[in-house]
Amino acid sequence: MKRIDVGLDDRSYPIWIGSGILGQFSDLFHSYRDRQWAIITQQSIQNLFGEKLIESLNSAGFNVIVVVIPEEEKAKSLSQVESIYHSLLEKNCDRSTILMALGGGVVGDITGFVAATYMRGIDYVQVPTTLLAMVDSAIGGKTGVNLPQGKNLIGAFHQPRSVVVDIELLQNLPDREVISAMGEMLKYGAIQDREFFMRLKENMNSLLSFENETLLIDTIGRCCEIKADVVSRDERESDLRRILNFGHTIGHALETTVGFGILKHGEAVAYGMIAASYISHDMGYLNRKERDLLESTIRNLPLPELMQIDTTTLLETIKHDKKVRAGKVHFVVLKGLGNAIVTNQISDDSLVRAMELL
Ligand SMILES: NC(=O)c1ccc[n+]([C@@H]2O[C@H](COP(=O)([O-])OP(=O)(O)OC[C@H]3O[C@@H](n4cnc5c(N)ncnc54)[C@H](O)[C@@H]3O)[C@@H](O)[C@H]2O)c1
Ligand SMILES: [Zn+2]
């Protein structure tokens, strides 16, 4: 079992990564055995893994309750948060209760938010079941829910006590979810580690088919390491953490204008990274060879084709993004593959030009 630490003083925590390690959950959390546990999950995930996990925890003497929330992104709402509070109160959960987020990013984000706010904050652990959650959303303590006006508008920073990544859970994950996560995985290489980017490129087919467990564990581990490193140096995204948004400014705009659900998040980010690499090249930061390398690697993924996009609407959407501060778009560019910087010196013209080329 691999262990990676997120270093945040007294809020530091381990990320455990392995195959079949959910079976060792009761050993890993032996010291938390006397606490009341509340698993927050969705019905489909409860059917796949929840029942078996509860059985093994019960037989190890854990006191476990389950709260099931709706499927899909609509579960990330304030009304669901309230409904979880009611369920926890009904079951007499108090400040010593520990929550377990068993699911993808949707379950992780809302569980984290409930943990941040229930009785002014309680402990939680993340057990991500999608590849995207394993390499991204389960780590770093960003929690939140959506409003009708936009995604993730309500939230809090609240770090989990631990993250347990069991790659066995990925067996039934739909292919598109895997490809979407690959967008975020390539992002880590692009922003921080050129050699890792090349390794992803060279092993792409093997990674997408999960045929090599060791390679998959090492690869997820490297993503977690990069995220852990960035988060521990800038927990609240005042500066460095913004580099994790590489590909996200245009990516979010694409998600919003094309429509959520039509383009998955990681797919939109993948296109956003291509556009950001054009801009990096235009600004003289990224040479043509590296720009082409990034683009061809991404275009080799089976991404859905982009319909004709209206760049004026896209630009409007970008200007309403959370990453715009005092009217300036904070944009992540590559200063060479494997090295990201944030700039606010970006013109509308170059944004539009890059989006037209997608
Ligand atoms: N907090 C953060 O730092 C952060 C970072 C990135 C994304 N996010 C959030 O994460 C969410 C997206 O996460 P996601 O992509 O995991 O989506 P998700 O949680 O909706 O899961 C995607 C789909 O996979 C299914 N699923 C989950 N695990 C499965 C498994 N093991 N086998 C088969 N099917 C499974 C789910 O039921 C769902 O239909 C978004 O709400 C996004 O805003 C948060
Ligand atoms: Zn993302």
Coordinates of C-alpha atoms and ligand atoms in Angstrom, one line a residue:
M1 CA 0.0 0.0 0.0
K2 CA 1.3 3.4 -1.0
R3 CA 1.1 6.4 1.4
I4 CA 1.3 10.0 0.4
D5 CA 1.0 12.8 3.0
V6 CA -0.7 16.1 2.6
G7 CA 1.4 18.3 4.8
L8 CA -0.7 21.0 6.6
D9 CA 0.6 21.2 10.1
D10 CA -2.1 19.9 12.5
R11 CA -4.4 19.2 9.6
S12 CA -2.0 16.9 7.8
Y13 CA -3.4 13.6 6.5
P14 CA -2.4 10.5 4.6
I15 CA -3.7 9.3 1.3
W16 CA -3.6 5.5 1.1
I17 CA -3.4 4.0 -2.4
G18 CA -3.7 0.3 -3.3
S19 CA -5.7 -2.5 -4.8
G20 CA -8.3 -4.1 -2.5
I21 CA -7.5 -1.9 0.4
L22 CA -11.1 -1.1 1.3
G23 CA -11.1 -4.6 2.8
Q24 CA -8.5 -3.3 5.3
F25 CA -10.6 -0.2 6.3
S26 CA -11.3 -1.4 9.8
D27 CA -7.5 -1.9 10.4
L28 CA -6.6 1.4 8.9
F29 CA -9.1 3.2 11.1
H30 CA -8.8 1.0 14.2
S31 CA -8.3 4.0 16.5
Y32 CA -11.6 5.5 15.3
R33 CA -13.6 2.4 16.1
D34 CA -15.4 3.8 19.1
R35 CA -16.8 6.7 17.1
Q36 CA -20.1 6.8 15.3
W37 CA -19.6 6.5 11.5
A38 CA -22.0 7.9 8.9
I39 CA -21.5 6.8 5.3
I40 CA -22.8 9.3 2.8
T41 CA -23.3 7.7 -0.6
Q42 CA -25.6 7.2 -3.6
Q43 CA -27.8 4.2 -4.2
S44 CA -25.8 2.9 -7.2
I45 CA -22.5 3.0 -5.2
Q46 CA -24.2 1.6 -2.1
N47 CA -25.2 -1.4 -4.2
L48 CA -21.8 -1.8 -5.7
F49 CA -19.6 -1.5 -2.6
G50 CA -21.5 0.0 0.4
E51 CA -23.2 -3.2 1.6
K52 CA -20.0 -5.2 1.6
L53 CA -18.1 -2.4 3.4
I54 CA -20.8 -2.0 6.1
E55 CA -20.9 -5.7 6.7
S56 CA -17.1 -5.8 7.3
L57 CA -17.2 -2.7 9.5
N58 CA -20.0 -4.1 11.6
S59 CA -18.2 -7.3 12.1
A60 CA -15.2 -5.4 13.2
G61 CA -17.3 -3.7 15.9
F62 CA -17.8 -0.3 14.1
N63 CA -21.1 1.5 14.6
V64 CA -22.2 2.6 11.1
I65 CA -25.2 4.4 9.7
V66 CA -25.8 5.2 6.0
V67 CA -27.3 8.3 4.4
V68 CA -28.2 7.9 0.7
I69 CA -28.4 11.0 -1.5
P70 CA -29.7 11.3 -5.1
E71 CA -27.6 10.3 -8.1
E72 CA -25.8 12.8 -10.3
E73 CA -24.7 16.5 -9.9
K74 CA -28.2 17.6 -8.7
A75 CA -27.3 16.0 -5.3
K76 CA -24.9 18.9 -4.7
S77 CA -27.6 21.3 -3.5
L78 CA -28.3 23.2 -0.3
S79 CA -31.6 21.3 0.1
Q80 CA -29.7 18.0 0.1
V81 CA -27.3 19.5 2.7
E82 CA -30.2 20.2 4.9
S83 CA -31.7 16.8 4.4
I84 CA -28.4 15.2 5.4
Y85 CA -28.3 17.4 8.6
H86 CA -31.8 16.1 9.4
S87 CA -30.7 12.4 8.9
L88 CA -27.7 12.9 11.1
L89 CA -29.7 14.5 13.9
E90 CA -32.3 11.8 13.7
K91 CA -29.6 9.2 14.2
N92 CA -28.2 11.2 17.2
C93 CA -24.9 12.1 15.4
D94 CA -22.9 14.5 17.4
R95 CA -19.6 16.3 17.2
S96 CA -17.6 13.1 17.6
T97 CA -19.4 11.5 14.6
I98 CA -17.1 10.8 11.6
L99 CA -18.5 11.0 8.0
M100 CA -17.3 8.8 5.2
A101 CA -17.8 10.1 1.6
L102 CA -18.2 7.0 -0.4
G103 CA -18.6 8.0 -4.1
G104 CA -17.3 10.3 -6.8
G105 CA -16.7 14.0 -6.6
V106 CA -20.4 14.8 -6.1
V107 CA -20.6 12.7 -2.9
G108 CA -17.1 14.0 -1.8
D109 CA -18.0 17.7 -2.2
I110 CA -21.3 17.6 -0.4
T111 CA -20.1 15.3 2.4
G112 CA -17.1 17.6 2.9
F113 CA -19.4 20.6 3.1
V114 CA -21.7 18.9 5.6
A115 CA -18.6 17.9 7.6
A116 CA -17.4 21.5 7.5
T117 CA -20.7 22.8 8.9
Y118 CA -22.5 20.2 11.0
M119 CA -22.2 21.3 14.6
R120 CA -19.5 23.8 13.5
G121 CA -17.3 21.1 11.9
I122 CA -16.8 17.4 12.3
D123 CA -14.3 14.8 10.9
Y124 CA -14.6 13.0 7.6
V125 CA -12.7 10.7 5.4
Q126 CA -12.8 10.4 1.6
V127 CA -13.3 7.1 -0.1
P128 CA -13.3 8.1 -3.8
T129 CA -14.9 5.7 -6.3
T130 CA -14.2 7.5 -9.5
L131 CA -10.8 8.1 -11.1
L132 CA -11.4 11.8 -11.1
A133 CA -12.2 11.9 -7.4
M134 CA -9.1 9.7 -6.7
V135 CA -6.7 12.1 -8.4
D136 CA -8.4 15.3 -7.8
S137 CA -11.6 16.1 -5.8
A138 CA -11.0 13.9 -2.8
I139 CA -7.7 15.7 -2.0
G140 CA -7.3 19.3 -0.9
G141 CA -10.3 20.1 1.3
K142 CA -12.3 22.2 -1.2
T143 CA -15.9 21.3 -0.4
G144 CA -19.1 22.7 -1.7
V145 CA -22.5 22.7 -3.4
N146 CA -24.1 24.4 -6.4
L147 CA -26.7 27.1 -6.6
P148 CA -29.1 27.5 -9.6
Q149 CA -26.9 30.4 -10.6
G150 CA -23.7 28.3 -10.9
K151 CA -21.5 25.4 -9.8
N152 CA -19.6 25.4 -6.5
L153 CA -20.8 28.8 -5.5
I154 CA -21.3 27.8 -1.8
G155 CA -18.5 26.1 0.0
A156 CA -15.8 25.8 2.6
F157 CA -12.2 24.6 3.0
H158 CA -12.3 21.6 5.3
Q159 CA -9.6 18.9 5.0
P160 CA -10.4 15.2 5.4
R161 CA -8.7 13.1 8.1
S162 CA -7.6 10.6 5.4
V163 CA -8.2 9.6 1.8
V164 CA -8.5 5.9 0.9
V165 CA -7.9 5.1 -2.8
D166 CA -8.8 1.5 -3.7
I167 CA -8.3 1.0 -7.5
E168 CA -10.4 -2.2 -7.3
L169 CA -13.4 0.1 -7.1
L170 CA -12.7 1.3 -10.7
Q171 CA -13.7 -2.0 -12.4
N172 CA -17.2 -0.9 -13.4
L173 CA -16.4 2.8 -14.1
P174 CA -17.8 3.8 -17.5
D175 CA -15.0 4.5 -20.1
R176 CA -16.0 8.1 -20.5
E177 CA -15.4 8.7 -16.8
V178 CA -11.9 7.3 -17.2
I179 CA -11.2 9.5 -20.2
S180 CA -12.5 12.5 -18.4
A181 CA -10.2 11.8 -15.5
M182 CA -7.3 11.4 -17.9
G183 CA -7.8 15.1 -18.8
E184 CA -7.0 16.1 -15.2
M185 CA -4.1 13.6 -15.0
L186 CA -2.5 15.1 -18.1
K187 CA -3.0 18.5 -16.5
Y188 CA -0.7 17.5 -13.5
G189 CA 2.1 16.6 -15.9
A190 CA 1.6 19.7 -18.0
I191 CA 1.8 22.1 -15.0
Q192 CA 4.4 20.4 -12.9
D193 CA 6.2 17.4 -14.3
R194 CA 7.2 17.0 -18.0
E195 CA 8.6 13.6 -17.5
F196 CA 5.3 12.4 -15.9
F197 CA 3.4 13.9 -18.9
M198 CA 5.6 11.8 -21.3
R199 CA 5.0 8.7 -19.2
L200 CA 1.2 9.2 -19.4
K201 CA 1.5 9.7 -23.1
E202 CA 3.6 6.6 -23.7
N203 CA 1.3 4.4 -21.5
M204 CA -2.0 5.9 -22.4
N205 CA -3.7 2.7 -23.7
S206 CA -2.6 0.6 -20.8
L207 CA -3.7 3.2 -18.3
L208 CA -7.1 3.7 -19.9
S209 CA -7.8 -0.1 -19.8
F210 CA -6.5 -0.6 -16.2
E211 CA -4.4 -3.6 -17.4
N212 CA -1.4 -2.8 -15.2
E213 CA -2.2 -2.4 -11.5
T214 CA 1.2 -1.2 -10.5
L215 CA 1.4 1.4 -13.2
L216 CA -2.1 2.6 -12.3
I217 CA -1.2 2.9 -8.6
D218 CA 2.0 4.7 -9.4
T219 CA 0.3 7.1 -11.8
I220 CA -2.6 7.9 -9.4
G221 CA 0.1 8.3 -6.7
R222 CA 2.0 10.8 -8.8
C223 CA -1.2 12.9 -9.4
C224 CA -1.9 12.8 -5.7
E225 CA 1.7 13.8 -4.9
I226 CA 1.5 16.8 -7.2
K227 CA -1.9 17.9 -5.8
A228 CA -0.7 17.4 -2.2
D229 CA 2.4 19.4 -2.8
V230 CA 0.5 22.4 -4.3
V231 CA -2.2 22.3 -1.7
S232 CA 0.3 22.1 1.2
R233 CA 2.0 25.2 -0.1
D234 CA -1.2 27.2 -0.8
E235 CA -4.2 25.7 0.9
R236 CA -6.6 28.4 0.2
E237 CA -5.8 29.2 -3.4
S238 CA -4.3 32.6 -2.8
D239 CA -1.6 32.1 -5.3
L240 CA 0.2 28.9 -6.3
R241 CA -2.9 26.6 -6.1
R242 CA -4.3 28.5 -9.1
I243 CA -2.0 26.6 -11.4
L244 CA -4.3 23.6 -10.8
N245 CA -6.8 25.6 -12.9
F246 CA -4.8 25.1 -16.0
G247 CA -7.3 24.5 -18.9
H248 CA -10.2 25.3 -16.6
T249 CA -11.0 28.9 -17.6
I250 CA -11.9 27.9 -21.1
G251 CA -12.9 24.5 -19.9
H252 CA -15.6 25.8 -17.6
A253 CA -16.9 28.2 -20.3
L254 CA -17.2 25.2 -22.6
E255 CA -19.0 23.2 -20.0
T256 CA -21.5 26.0 -19.4
T257 CA -22.1 27.0 -23.0
V258 CA -22.2 23.5 -24.6
G259 CA -24.2 22.3 -21.6
F260 CA -23.2 20.3 -18.5
G261 CA -23.6 16.6 -19.1
I262 CA -22.9 16.9 -22.9
L263 CA -19.2 17.6 -22.2
K264 CA -17.8 16.0 -19.1
H265 CA -15.7 18.1 -16.8
G266 CA -12.3 16.5 -17.7
E267 CA -13.2 16.5 -21.4
A268 CA -13.9 20.2 -21.3
V269 CA -10.6 20.7 -19.4
A270 CA -8.8 18.7 -22.1
Y271 CA -10.1 21.1 -24.7
G272 CA -9.3 24.1 -22.4
M273 CA -5.7 22.9 -22.1
I274 CA -5.3 22.8 -25.9
A275 CA -6.6 26.4 -26.1
A276 CA -4.4 27.4 -23.2
S277 CA -1.4 25.9 -25.0
Y278 CA -2.1 28.1 -28.1
I279 CA -2.2 31.1 -25.9
S280 CA 1.0 30.1 -24.1
H281 CA 2.6 29.7 -27.6
D282 CA 1.2 33.1 -28.8
M283 CA 2.7 34.8 -25.7
G284 CA 6.1 33.3 -26.4
Y285 CA 6.1 31.0 -23.4
L286 CA 5.7 27.6 -25.1
N287 CA 7.6 26.5 -28.2
R288 CA 5.8 25.1 -31.2
K289 CA 7.1 21.6 -30.6
E290 CA 5.8 21.4 -27.0
R291 CA 2.5 23.0 -28.0
D292 CA 2.0 20.3 -30.7
L293 CA 3.1 17.5 -28.3
L294 CA 0.4 18.6 -25.7
E295 CA -2.2 19.0 -28.4
S296 CA -1.6 15.7 -30.2
T297 CA -1.5 13.8 -26.8
I298 CA -4.9 15.2 -25.9
R299 CA -6.4 14.8 -29.4
N300 CA -5.5 11.1 -29.2
L301 CA -8.0 10.7 -26.5
P302 CA -11.5 9.7 -27.7
L303 CA -13.1 13.0 -26.8
P304 CA -16.6 14.0 -28.1
E305 CA -16.3 16.4 -31.0
L306 CA -17.0 20.0 -30.3
M307 CA -20.0 21.5 -32.1
Q308 CA -19.6 24.9 -33.7
I309 CA -19.0 27.2 -30.7
D310 CA -19.9 30.8 -30.4
T311 CA -16.8 32.5 -29.2
T312 CA -18.6 35.7 -28.2
T313 CA -20.8 33.7 -25.7
L314 CA -17.7 31.9 -24.5
L315 CA -15.9 35.1 -23.8
E316 CA -18.9 36.5 -21.9
T317 CA -19.0 33.3 -19.8
I318 CA -15.3 33.6 -19.0
K319 CA -15.8 37.1 -17.8
H320 CA -18.4 35.8 -15.3
D321 CA -16.1 33.1 -14.0
K322 CA -15.0 33.0 -10.3
K323 CA -11.4 33.3 -11.5
V324 CA -11.9 36.8 -12.7
R325 CA -10.7 39.3 -10.1
A326 CA -11.3 43.0 -10.5
G327 CA -12.3 42.6 -14.1
K328 CA -9.0 40.8 -15.0
V329 CA -9.0 37.2 -16.2
H330 CA -6.4 35.2 -14.2
F331 CA -5.2 32.7 -16.7
V332 CA -2.8 29.8 -16.3
V333 CA -0.2 29.4 -19.1
L334 CA 2.7 27.1 -19.6
K335 CA 6.2 28.4 -19.5
G336 CA 7.5 25.2 -21.1
L337 CA 5.8 21.9 -20.7
G338 CA 5.8 20.9 -17.0
N339 CA 5.9 24.5 -15.7
A340 CA 2.8 26.6 -15.2
I341 CA 2.5 30.3 -14.3
V342 CA -0.5 32.6 -13.7
T343 CA -0.9 35.8 -15.7
N344 CA -3.5 38.5 -15.9
Q345 CA -1.9 40.0 -19.0
I346 CA -4.3 38.2 -21.4
S347 CA -6.2 39.9 -24.1
D348 CA -9.7 39.1 -25.3
D349 CA -8.3 38.8 -28.8
S350 CA -5.9 36.0 -27.9
L351 CA -8.7 34.2 -25.9
V352 CA -11.0 34.4 -28.9
R353 CA -8.3 33.3 -31.4
A354 CA -7.4 30.2 -29.3
M355 CA -11.1 29.2 -28.9
E356 CA -11.7 29.6 -32.7
L357 CA -8.9 27.1 -33.3
L358 CA -10.4 24.4 -31.1
Ligands
LIG1 N1 -13.5 19.6 -4.5 C1 -12.6 19.6 -5.5 O1 -11.5 20.0 -5.4 C2 -13.1 19.2 -6.9 C3 -12.2 19.0 -7.9 C4 -12.7 18.5 -9.1 C5 -14.1 18.3 -9.3 N2 -14.9 18.4 -8.2 C6 -16.4 18.1 -8.3 O2 -16.5 16.7 -8.5 C7 -17.7 16.4 -9.2 C8 -17.4 15.5 -10.3 O3 -16.9 14.3 -9.8 P1 -17.0 12.9 -10.5 O4 -16.5 13.0 -11.9 O5 -16.4 11.9 -9.7 O6 -18.6 12.7 -10.7 P2 -19.7 11.9 -10.0 O7 -19.5 11.9 -8.5 O8 -21.0 12.4 -10.5 O9 -19.5 10.4 -10.6 C9 -19.6 10.2 -12.0 C10 -20.5 9.0 -12.3 O10 -19.9 7.8 -11.9 C11 -20.7 7.0 -11.1 N3 -19.8 6.2 -10.3 C12 -19.1 6.6 -9.2 N4 -18.3 5.6 -8.8 C13 -18.4 4.6 -9.6 C14 -17.8 3.3 -9.7 N5 -16.9 2.9 -8.9 N6 -18.3 2.4 -10.7 C15 -19.3 2.8 -11.5 N7 -19.8 4.0 -11.5 C16 -19.4 4.9 -10.6 C17 -21.6 7.9 -10.4 O11 -22.8 7.3 -10.0 C18 -21.8 9.0 -11.5 O12 -22.9 8.6 -12.3 C19 -18.2 17.8 -9.7 O13 -19.3 18.1 -8.9 C20 -17.1 18.7 -9.5 O14 -17.5 20.0 -9.2 C21 -14.5 18.9 -7.0
ZN2 ZN -11.0 20.1 -12.8

